[in-house]
PDB file of C-alpha atoms in Angstrom:
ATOM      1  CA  UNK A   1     109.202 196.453 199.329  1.00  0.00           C
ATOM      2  CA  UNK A   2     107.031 193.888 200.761  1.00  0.00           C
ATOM      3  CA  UNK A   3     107.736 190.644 199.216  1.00  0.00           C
ATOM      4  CA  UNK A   4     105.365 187.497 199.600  1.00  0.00           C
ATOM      5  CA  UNK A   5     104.873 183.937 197.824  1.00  0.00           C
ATOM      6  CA  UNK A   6     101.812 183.022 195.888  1.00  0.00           C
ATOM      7  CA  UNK A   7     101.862 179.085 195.915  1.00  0.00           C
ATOM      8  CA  UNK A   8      99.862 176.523 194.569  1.00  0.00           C
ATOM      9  CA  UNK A   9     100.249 172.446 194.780  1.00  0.00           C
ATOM     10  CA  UNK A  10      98.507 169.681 192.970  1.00  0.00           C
ATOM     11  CA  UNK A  11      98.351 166.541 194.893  1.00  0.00           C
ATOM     12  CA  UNK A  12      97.783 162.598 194.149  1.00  0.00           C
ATOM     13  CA  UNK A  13      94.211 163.355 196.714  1.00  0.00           C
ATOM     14  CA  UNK A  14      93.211 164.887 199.563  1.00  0.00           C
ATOM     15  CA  UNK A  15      94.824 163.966 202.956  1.00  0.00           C
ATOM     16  CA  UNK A  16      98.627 163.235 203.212  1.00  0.00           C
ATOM     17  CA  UNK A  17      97.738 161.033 206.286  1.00  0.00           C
ATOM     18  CA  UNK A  18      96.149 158.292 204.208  1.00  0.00           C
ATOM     19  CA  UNK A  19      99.038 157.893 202.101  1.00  0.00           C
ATOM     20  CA  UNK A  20      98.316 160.994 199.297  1.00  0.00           C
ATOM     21  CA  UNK A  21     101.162 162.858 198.165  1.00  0.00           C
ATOM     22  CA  UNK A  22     102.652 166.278 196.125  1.00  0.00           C
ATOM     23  CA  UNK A  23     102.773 166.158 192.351  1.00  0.00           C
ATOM     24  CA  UNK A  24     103.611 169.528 191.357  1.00  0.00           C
ATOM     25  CA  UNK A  25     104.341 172.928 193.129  1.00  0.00           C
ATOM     26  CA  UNK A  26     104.072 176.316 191.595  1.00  0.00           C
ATOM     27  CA  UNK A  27     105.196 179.504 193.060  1.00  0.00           C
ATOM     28  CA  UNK A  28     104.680 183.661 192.140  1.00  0.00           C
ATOM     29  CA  UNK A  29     106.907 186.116 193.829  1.00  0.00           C
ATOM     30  CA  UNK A  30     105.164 189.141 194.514  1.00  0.00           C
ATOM     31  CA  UNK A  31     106.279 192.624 196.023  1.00  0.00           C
ATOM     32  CA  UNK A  32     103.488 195.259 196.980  1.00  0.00           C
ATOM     33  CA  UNK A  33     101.021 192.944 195.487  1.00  0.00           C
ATOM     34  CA  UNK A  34     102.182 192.968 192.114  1.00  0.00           C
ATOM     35  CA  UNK A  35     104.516 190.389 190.223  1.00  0.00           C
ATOM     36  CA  UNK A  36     107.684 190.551 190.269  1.00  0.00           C
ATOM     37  CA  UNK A  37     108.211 187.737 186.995  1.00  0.00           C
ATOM     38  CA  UNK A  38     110.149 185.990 189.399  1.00  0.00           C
ATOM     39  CA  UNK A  39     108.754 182.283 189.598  1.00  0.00           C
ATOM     40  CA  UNK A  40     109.153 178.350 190.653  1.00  0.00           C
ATOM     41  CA  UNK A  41     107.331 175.383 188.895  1.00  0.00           C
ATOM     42  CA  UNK A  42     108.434 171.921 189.427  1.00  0.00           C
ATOM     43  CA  UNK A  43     106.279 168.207 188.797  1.00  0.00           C
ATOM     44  CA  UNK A  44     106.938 165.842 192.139  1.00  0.00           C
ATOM     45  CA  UNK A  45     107.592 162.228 191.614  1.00  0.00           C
ATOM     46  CA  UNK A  46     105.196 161.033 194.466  1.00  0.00           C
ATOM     47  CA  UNK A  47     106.596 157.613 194.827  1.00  0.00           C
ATOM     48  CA  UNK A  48     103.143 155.847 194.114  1.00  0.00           C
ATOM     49  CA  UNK A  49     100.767 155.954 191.244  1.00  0.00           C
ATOM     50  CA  UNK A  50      97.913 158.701 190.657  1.00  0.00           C
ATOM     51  CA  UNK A  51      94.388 158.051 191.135  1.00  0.00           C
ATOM     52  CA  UNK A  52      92.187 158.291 188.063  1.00  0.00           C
ATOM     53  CA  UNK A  53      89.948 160.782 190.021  1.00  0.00           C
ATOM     54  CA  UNK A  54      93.337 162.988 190.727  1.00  0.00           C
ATOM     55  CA  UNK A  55      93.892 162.988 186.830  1.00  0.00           C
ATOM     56  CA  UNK A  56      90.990 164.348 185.530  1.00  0.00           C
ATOM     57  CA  UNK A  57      91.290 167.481 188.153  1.00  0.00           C
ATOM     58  CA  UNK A  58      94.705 168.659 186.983  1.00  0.00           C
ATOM     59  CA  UNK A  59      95.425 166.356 184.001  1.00  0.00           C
ATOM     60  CA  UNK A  60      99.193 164.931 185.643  1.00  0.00           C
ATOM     61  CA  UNK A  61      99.179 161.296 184.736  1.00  0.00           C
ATOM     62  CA  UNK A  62     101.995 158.624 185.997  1.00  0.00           C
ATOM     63  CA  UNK A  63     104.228 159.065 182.637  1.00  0.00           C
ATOM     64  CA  UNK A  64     104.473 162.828 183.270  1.00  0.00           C
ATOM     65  CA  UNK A  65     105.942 162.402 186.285  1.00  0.00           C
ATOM     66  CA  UNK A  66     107.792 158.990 185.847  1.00  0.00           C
ATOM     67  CA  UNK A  67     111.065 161.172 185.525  1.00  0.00           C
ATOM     68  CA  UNK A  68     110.346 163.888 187.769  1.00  0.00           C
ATOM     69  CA  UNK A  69     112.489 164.505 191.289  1.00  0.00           C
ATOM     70  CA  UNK A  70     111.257 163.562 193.895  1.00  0.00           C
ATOM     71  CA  UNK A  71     110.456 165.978 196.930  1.00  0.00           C
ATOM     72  CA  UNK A  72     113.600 165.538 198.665  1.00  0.00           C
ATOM     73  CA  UNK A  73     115.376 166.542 195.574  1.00  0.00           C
ATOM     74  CA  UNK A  74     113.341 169.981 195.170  1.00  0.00           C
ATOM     75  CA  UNK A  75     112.872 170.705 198.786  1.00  0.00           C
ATOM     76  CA  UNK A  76     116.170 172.999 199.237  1.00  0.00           C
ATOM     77  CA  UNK A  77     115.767 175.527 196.114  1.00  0.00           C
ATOM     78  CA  UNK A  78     112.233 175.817 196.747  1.00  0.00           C
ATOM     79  CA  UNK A  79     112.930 176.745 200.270  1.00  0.00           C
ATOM     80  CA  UNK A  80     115.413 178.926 198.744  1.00  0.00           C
ATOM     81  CA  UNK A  81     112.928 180.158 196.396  1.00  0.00           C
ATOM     82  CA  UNK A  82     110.276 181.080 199.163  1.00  0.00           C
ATOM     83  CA  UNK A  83     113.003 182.714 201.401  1.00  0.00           C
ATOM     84  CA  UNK A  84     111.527 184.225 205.009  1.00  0.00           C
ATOM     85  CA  UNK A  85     108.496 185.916 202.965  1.00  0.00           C
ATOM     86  CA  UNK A  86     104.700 184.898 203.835  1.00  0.00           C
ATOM     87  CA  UNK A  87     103.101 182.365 201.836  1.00  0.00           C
ATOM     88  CA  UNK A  88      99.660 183.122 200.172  1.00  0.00           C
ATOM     89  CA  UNK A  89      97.936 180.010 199.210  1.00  0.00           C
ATOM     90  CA  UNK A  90      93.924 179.538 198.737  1.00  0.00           C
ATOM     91  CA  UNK A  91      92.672 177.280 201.501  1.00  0.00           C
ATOM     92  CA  UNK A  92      96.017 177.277 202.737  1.00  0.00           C
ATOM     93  CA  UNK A  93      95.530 174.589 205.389  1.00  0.00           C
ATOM     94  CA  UNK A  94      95.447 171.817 202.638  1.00  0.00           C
ATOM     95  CA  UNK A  95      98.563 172.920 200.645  1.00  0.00           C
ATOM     96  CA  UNK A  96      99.730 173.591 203.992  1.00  0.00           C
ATOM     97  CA  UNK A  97      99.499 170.161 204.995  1.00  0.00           C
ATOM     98  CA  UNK A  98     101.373 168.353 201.867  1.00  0.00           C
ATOM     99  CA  UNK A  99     104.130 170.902 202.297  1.00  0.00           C
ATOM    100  CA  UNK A 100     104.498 169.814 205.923  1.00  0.00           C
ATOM    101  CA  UNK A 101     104.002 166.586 205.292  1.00  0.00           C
ATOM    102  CA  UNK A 102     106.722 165.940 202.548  1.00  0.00           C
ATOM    103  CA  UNK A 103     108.848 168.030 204.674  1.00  0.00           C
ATOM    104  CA  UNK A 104     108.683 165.763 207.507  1.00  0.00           C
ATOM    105  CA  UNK A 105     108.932 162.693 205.361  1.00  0.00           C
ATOM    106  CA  UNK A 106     112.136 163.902 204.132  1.00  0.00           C
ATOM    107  CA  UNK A 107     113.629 165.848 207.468  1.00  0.00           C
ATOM    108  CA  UNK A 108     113.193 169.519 206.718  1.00  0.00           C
ATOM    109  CA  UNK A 109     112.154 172.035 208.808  1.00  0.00           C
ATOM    110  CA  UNK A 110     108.504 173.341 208.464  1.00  0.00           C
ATOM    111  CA  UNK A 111     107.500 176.795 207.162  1.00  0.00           C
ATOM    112  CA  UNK A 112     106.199 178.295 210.367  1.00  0.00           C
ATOM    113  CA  UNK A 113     101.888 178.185 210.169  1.00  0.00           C
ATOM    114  CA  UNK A 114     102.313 181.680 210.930  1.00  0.00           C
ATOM    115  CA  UNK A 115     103.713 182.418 207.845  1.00  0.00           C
ATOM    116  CA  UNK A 116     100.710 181.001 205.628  1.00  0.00           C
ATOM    117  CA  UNK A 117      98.249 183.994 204.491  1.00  0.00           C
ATOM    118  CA  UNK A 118      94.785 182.019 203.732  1.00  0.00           C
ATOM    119  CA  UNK A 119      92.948 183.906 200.697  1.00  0.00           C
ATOM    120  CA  UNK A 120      90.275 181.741 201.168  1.00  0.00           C
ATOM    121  CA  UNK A 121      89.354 183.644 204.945  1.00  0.00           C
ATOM    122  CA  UNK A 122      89.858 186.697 203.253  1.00  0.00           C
ATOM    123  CA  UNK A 123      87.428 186.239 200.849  1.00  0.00           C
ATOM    124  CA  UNK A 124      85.118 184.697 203.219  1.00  0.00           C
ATOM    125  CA  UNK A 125      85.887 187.938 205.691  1.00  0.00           C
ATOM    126  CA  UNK A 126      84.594 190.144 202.696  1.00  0.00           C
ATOM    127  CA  UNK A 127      82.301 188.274 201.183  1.00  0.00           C
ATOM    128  CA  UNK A 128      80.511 186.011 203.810  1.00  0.00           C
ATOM    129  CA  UNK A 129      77.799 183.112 202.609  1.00  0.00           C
ATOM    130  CA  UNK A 130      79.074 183.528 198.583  1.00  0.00           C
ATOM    131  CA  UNK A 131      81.057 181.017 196.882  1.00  0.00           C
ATOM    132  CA  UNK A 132      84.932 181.625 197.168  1.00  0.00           C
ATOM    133  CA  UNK A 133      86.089 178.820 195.493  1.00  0.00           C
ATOM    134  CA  UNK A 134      89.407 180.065 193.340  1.00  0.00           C
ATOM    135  CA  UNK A 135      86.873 180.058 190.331  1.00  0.00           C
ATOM    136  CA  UNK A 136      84.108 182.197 191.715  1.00  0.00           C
ATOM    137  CA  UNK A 137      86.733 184.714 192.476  1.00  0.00           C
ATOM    138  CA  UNK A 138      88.019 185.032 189.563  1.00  0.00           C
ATOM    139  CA  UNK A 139      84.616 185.140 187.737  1.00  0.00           C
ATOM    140  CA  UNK A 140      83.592 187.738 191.002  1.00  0.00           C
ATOM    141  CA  UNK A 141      86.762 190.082 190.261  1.00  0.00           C
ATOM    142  CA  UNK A 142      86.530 189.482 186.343  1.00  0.00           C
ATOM    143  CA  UNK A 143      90.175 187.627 185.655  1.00  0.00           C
ATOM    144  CA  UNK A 144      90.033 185.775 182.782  1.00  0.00           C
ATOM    145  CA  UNK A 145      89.721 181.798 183.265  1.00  0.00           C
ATOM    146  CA  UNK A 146      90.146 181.203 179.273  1.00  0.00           C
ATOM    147  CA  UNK A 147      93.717 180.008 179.754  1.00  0.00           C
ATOM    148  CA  UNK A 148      93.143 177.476 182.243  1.00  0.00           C
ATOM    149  CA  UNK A 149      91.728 174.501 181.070  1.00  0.00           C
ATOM    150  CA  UNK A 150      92.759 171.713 184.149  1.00  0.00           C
ATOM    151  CA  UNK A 151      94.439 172.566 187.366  1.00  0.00           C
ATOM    152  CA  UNK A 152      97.290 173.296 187.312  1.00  0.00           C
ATOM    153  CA  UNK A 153      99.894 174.762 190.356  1.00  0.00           C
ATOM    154  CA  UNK A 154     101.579 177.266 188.514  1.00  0.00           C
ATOM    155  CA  UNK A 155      98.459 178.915 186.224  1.00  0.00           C
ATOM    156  CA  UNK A 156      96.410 178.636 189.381  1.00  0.00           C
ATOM    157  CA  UNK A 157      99.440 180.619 191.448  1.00  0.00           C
ATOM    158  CA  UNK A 158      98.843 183.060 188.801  1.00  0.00           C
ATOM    159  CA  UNK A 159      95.390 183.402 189.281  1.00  0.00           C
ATOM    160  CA  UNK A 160      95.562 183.552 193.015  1.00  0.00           C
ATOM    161  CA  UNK A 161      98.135 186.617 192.515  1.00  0.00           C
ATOM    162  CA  UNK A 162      95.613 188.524 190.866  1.00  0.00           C
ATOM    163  CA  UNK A 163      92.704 187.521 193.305  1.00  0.00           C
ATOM    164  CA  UNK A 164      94.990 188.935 196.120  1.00  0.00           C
ATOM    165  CA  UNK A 165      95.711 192.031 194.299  1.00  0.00           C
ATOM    166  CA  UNK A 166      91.974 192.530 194.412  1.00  0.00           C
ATOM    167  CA  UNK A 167      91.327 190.702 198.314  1.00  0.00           C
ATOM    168  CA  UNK A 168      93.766 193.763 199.275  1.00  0.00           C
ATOM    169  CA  UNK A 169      92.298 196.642 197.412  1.00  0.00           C
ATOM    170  CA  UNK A 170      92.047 195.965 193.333  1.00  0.00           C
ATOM    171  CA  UNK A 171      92.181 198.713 190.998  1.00  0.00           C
ATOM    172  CA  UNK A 172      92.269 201.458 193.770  1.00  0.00           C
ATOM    173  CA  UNK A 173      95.536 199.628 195.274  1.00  0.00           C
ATOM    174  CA  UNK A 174      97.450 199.367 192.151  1.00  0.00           C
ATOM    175  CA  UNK A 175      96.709 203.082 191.256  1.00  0.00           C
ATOM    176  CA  UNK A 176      98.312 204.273 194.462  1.00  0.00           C
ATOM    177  CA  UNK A 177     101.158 201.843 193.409  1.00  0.00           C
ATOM    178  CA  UNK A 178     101.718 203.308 190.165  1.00  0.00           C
ATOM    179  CA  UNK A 179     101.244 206.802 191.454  1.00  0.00           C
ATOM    180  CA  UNK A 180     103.838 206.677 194.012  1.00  0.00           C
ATOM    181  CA  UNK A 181     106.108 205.037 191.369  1.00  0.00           C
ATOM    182  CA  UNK A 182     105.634 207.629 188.998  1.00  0.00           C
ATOM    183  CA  UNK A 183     106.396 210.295 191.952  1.00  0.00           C
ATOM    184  CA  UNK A 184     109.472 208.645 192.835  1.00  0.00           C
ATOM    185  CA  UNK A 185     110.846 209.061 189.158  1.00  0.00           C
ATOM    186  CA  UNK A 186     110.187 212.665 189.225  1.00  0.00           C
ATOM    187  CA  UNK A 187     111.758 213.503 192.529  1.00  0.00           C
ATOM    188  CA  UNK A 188     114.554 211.467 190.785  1.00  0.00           C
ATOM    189  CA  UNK A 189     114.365 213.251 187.641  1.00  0.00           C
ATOM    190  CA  UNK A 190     114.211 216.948 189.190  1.00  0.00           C
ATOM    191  CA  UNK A 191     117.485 215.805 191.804  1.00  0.00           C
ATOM    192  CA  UNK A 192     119.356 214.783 188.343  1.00  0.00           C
ATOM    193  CA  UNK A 193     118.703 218.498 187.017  1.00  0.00           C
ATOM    194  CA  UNK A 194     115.546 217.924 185.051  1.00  0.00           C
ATOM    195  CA  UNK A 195     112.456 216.331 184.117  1.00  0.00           C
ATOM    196  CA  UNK A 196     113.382 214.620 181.023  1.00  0.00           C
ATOM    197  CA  UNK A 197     112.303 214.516 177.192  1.00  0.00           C
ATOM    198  CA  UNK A 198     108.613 214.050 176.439  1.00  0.00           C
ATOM    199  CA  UNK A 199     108.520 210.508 175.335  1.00  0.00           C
ATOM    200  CA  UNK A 200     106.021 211.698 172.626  1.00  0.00           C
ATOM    201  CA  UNK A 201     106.320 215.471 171.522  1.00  0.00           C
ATOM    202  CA  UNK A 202     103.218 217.389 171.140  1.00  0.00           C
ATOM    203  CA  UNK A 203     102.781 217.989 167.464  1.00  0.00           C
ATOM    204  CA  UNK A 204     101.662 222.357 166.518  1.00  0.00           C
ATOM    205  CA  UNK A 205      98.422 222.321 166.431  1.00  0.00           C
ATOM    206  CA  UNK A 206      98.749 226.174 165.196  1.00  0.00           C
ATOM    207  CA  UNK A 207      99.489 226.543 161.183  1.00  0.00           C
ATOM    208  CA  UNK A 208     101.890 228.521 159.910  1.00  0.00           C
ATOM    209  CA  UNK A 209     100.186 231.638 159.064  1.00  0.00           C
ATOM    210  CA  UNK A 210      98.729 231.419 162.401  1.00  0.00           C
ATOM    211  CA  UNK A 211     102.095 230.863 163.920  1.00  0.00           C
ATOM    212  CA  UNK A 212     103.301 234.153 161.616  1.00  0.00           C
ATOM    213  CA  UNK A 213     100.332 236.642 162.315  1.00  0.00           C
ATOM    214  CA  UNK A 214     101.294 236.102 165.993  1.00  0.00           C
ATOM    215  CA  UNK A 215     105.203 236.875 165.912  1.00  0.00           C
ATOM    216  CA  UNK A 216     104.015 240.005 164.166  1.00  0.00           C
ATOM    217  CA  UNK A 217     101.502 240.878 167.076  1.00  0.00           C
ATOM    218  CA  UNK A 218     104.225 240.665 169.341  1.00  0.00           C
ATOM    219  CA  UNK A 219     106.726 242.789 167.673  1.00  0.00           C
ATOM    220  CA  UNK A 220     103.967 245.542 166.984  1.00  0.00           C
ATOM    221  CA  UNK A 221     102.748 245.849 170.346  1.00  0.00           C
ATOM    222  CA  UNK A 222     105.259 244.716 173.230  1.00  0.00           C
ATOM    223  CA  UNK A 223     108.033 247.226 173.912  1.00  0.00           C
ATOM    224  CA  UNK A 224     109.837 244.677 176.454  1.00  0.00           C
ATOM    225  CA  UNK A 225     110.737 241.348 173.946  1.00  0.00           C
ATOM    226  CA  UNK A 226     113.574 240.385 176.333  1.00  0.00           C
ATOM    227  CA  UNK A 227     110.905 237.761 178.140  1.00  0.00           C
ATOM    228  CA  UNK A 228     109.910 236.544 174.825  1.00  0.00           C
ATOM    229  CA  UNK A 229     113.752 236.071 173.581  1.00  0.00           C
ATOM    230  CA  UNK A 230     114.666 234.090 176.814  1.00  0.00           C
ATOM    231  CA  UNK A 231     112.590 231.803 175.355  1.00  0.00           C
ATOM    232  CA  UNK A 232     114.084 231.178 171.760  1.00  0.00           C
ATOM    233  CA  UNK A 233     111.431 233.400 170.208  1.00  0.00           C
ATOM    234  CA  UNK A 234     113.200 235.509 167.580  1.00  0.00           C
ATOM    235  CA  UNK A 235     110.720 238.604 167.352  1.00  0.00           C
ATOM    236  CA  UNK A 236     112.981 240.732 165.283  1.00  0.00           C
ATOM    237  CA  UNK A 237     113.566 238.362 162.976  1.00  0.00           C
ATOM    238  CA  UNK A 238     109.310 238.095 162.532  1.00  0.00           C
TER     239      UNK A 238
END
């Protein structure tokens, strides 16, 4: 399975090179597009205080942070978390550069730029002079918004999971998915010696009488009943 990271930061501004830093990460394991339920959330101390304009973006204020970790703290099990998968990440250079940037501050080695996916080219690839903000995109591929209410890392990694489900083929993509999921069970099904029970029987749609008049059809006119009794059907007894 191909297994990538859907991340997402919120930030104390803009530029990490005049003096902004990380205040929250949020991360979505995926594997052939689709969650996995696997995920990593975490608020950053970011040793300074928060702009007001910051705040009313995402809605992370100075006490909900005051007794968060700070990066150096996190840095390991979200390395851990991200493992040698690619990163997906909407304008990636930005989160890109306050993932770098904390990383050098505290001495760990940097994700490789080769590693970073940017949704935002992809959606600029397919849909060149629109809007492909992470909103428009959503509104564009019809995923619901109504949860989201500020920015936030995590929600918005959620988002962007389902916006690259649809950047790398939508509906059509997770069809073939589920098709060659439900394939592989029945090759499994028919190696273990069977199909399996129908998960909801069929109920008769034939009455009774019906089900009668036709037993005694088949005892008055077949000579040969021995394909009929292979099959549970008692004729005789009709």
């Amino acid at each position: 399975m191909a297994r990538e990271i859907v991340l997402d930061t919120e930030t104390t501004g803009f530029d990490p090179k005049t003096g902004d830093r990380l205040i929250e990460v949020g991360c979505i394991e995926i594997e052939d597009l689709l969650p996995t339920g696997r995920m990593y959330h975490t608020l950053v101390h970011p040793e300074r205080l928060i702009p007001p304009d910051a705040i009313r973006v995402h809605g992370i204020t100075d006490e909900k942070v005051r007794d968060a970790p700070k990066f150096r703290d996190v840095v390991h099990e979200l390395m851990e978390f991200i493992g040698d998968a690619p990163v997906i990440a909407h304008n990636a250079a930005f989160d890109r550069s306050f993932i770098d940037h904390e990383c050098g501050l505290c001495g760990h080695a940097l994700l490789a730029e080769t590693r970073w996916i940017d949704t935002l080219k992809l959606a600029q690839t397919r849909f060149p002079g629109m809007a492909n903000s992470l909103d428009a995109l959503c509104k564009r591929f019809k995923i619901s918004l109504v949860e989201r209410t500020l920015h936030g890392a995590l929600i918005d990694a959620r988002l962007l999971a389902e916006v690259y489900l649809e950047l790398k083929g939508g509906k059509e993509r997770r069809l073939d998915l589920s098709s060659a999921r439900t394939a592989t069970a029945q090759v499994a099904a028919v190696a273990a010696g069977g199909y399996g029970p129908r998960p909801r029987p069929l109920a008769p749609r034939s009455t009774e009488a019906e089900r009668a008049a036709h037993l005694a059809f088949l005892r008055d006119t077949l000579k040969d009943q021995s394909l009929w009794a292979s099959y549970g059907l008692d004729i005789e007894a009709a």
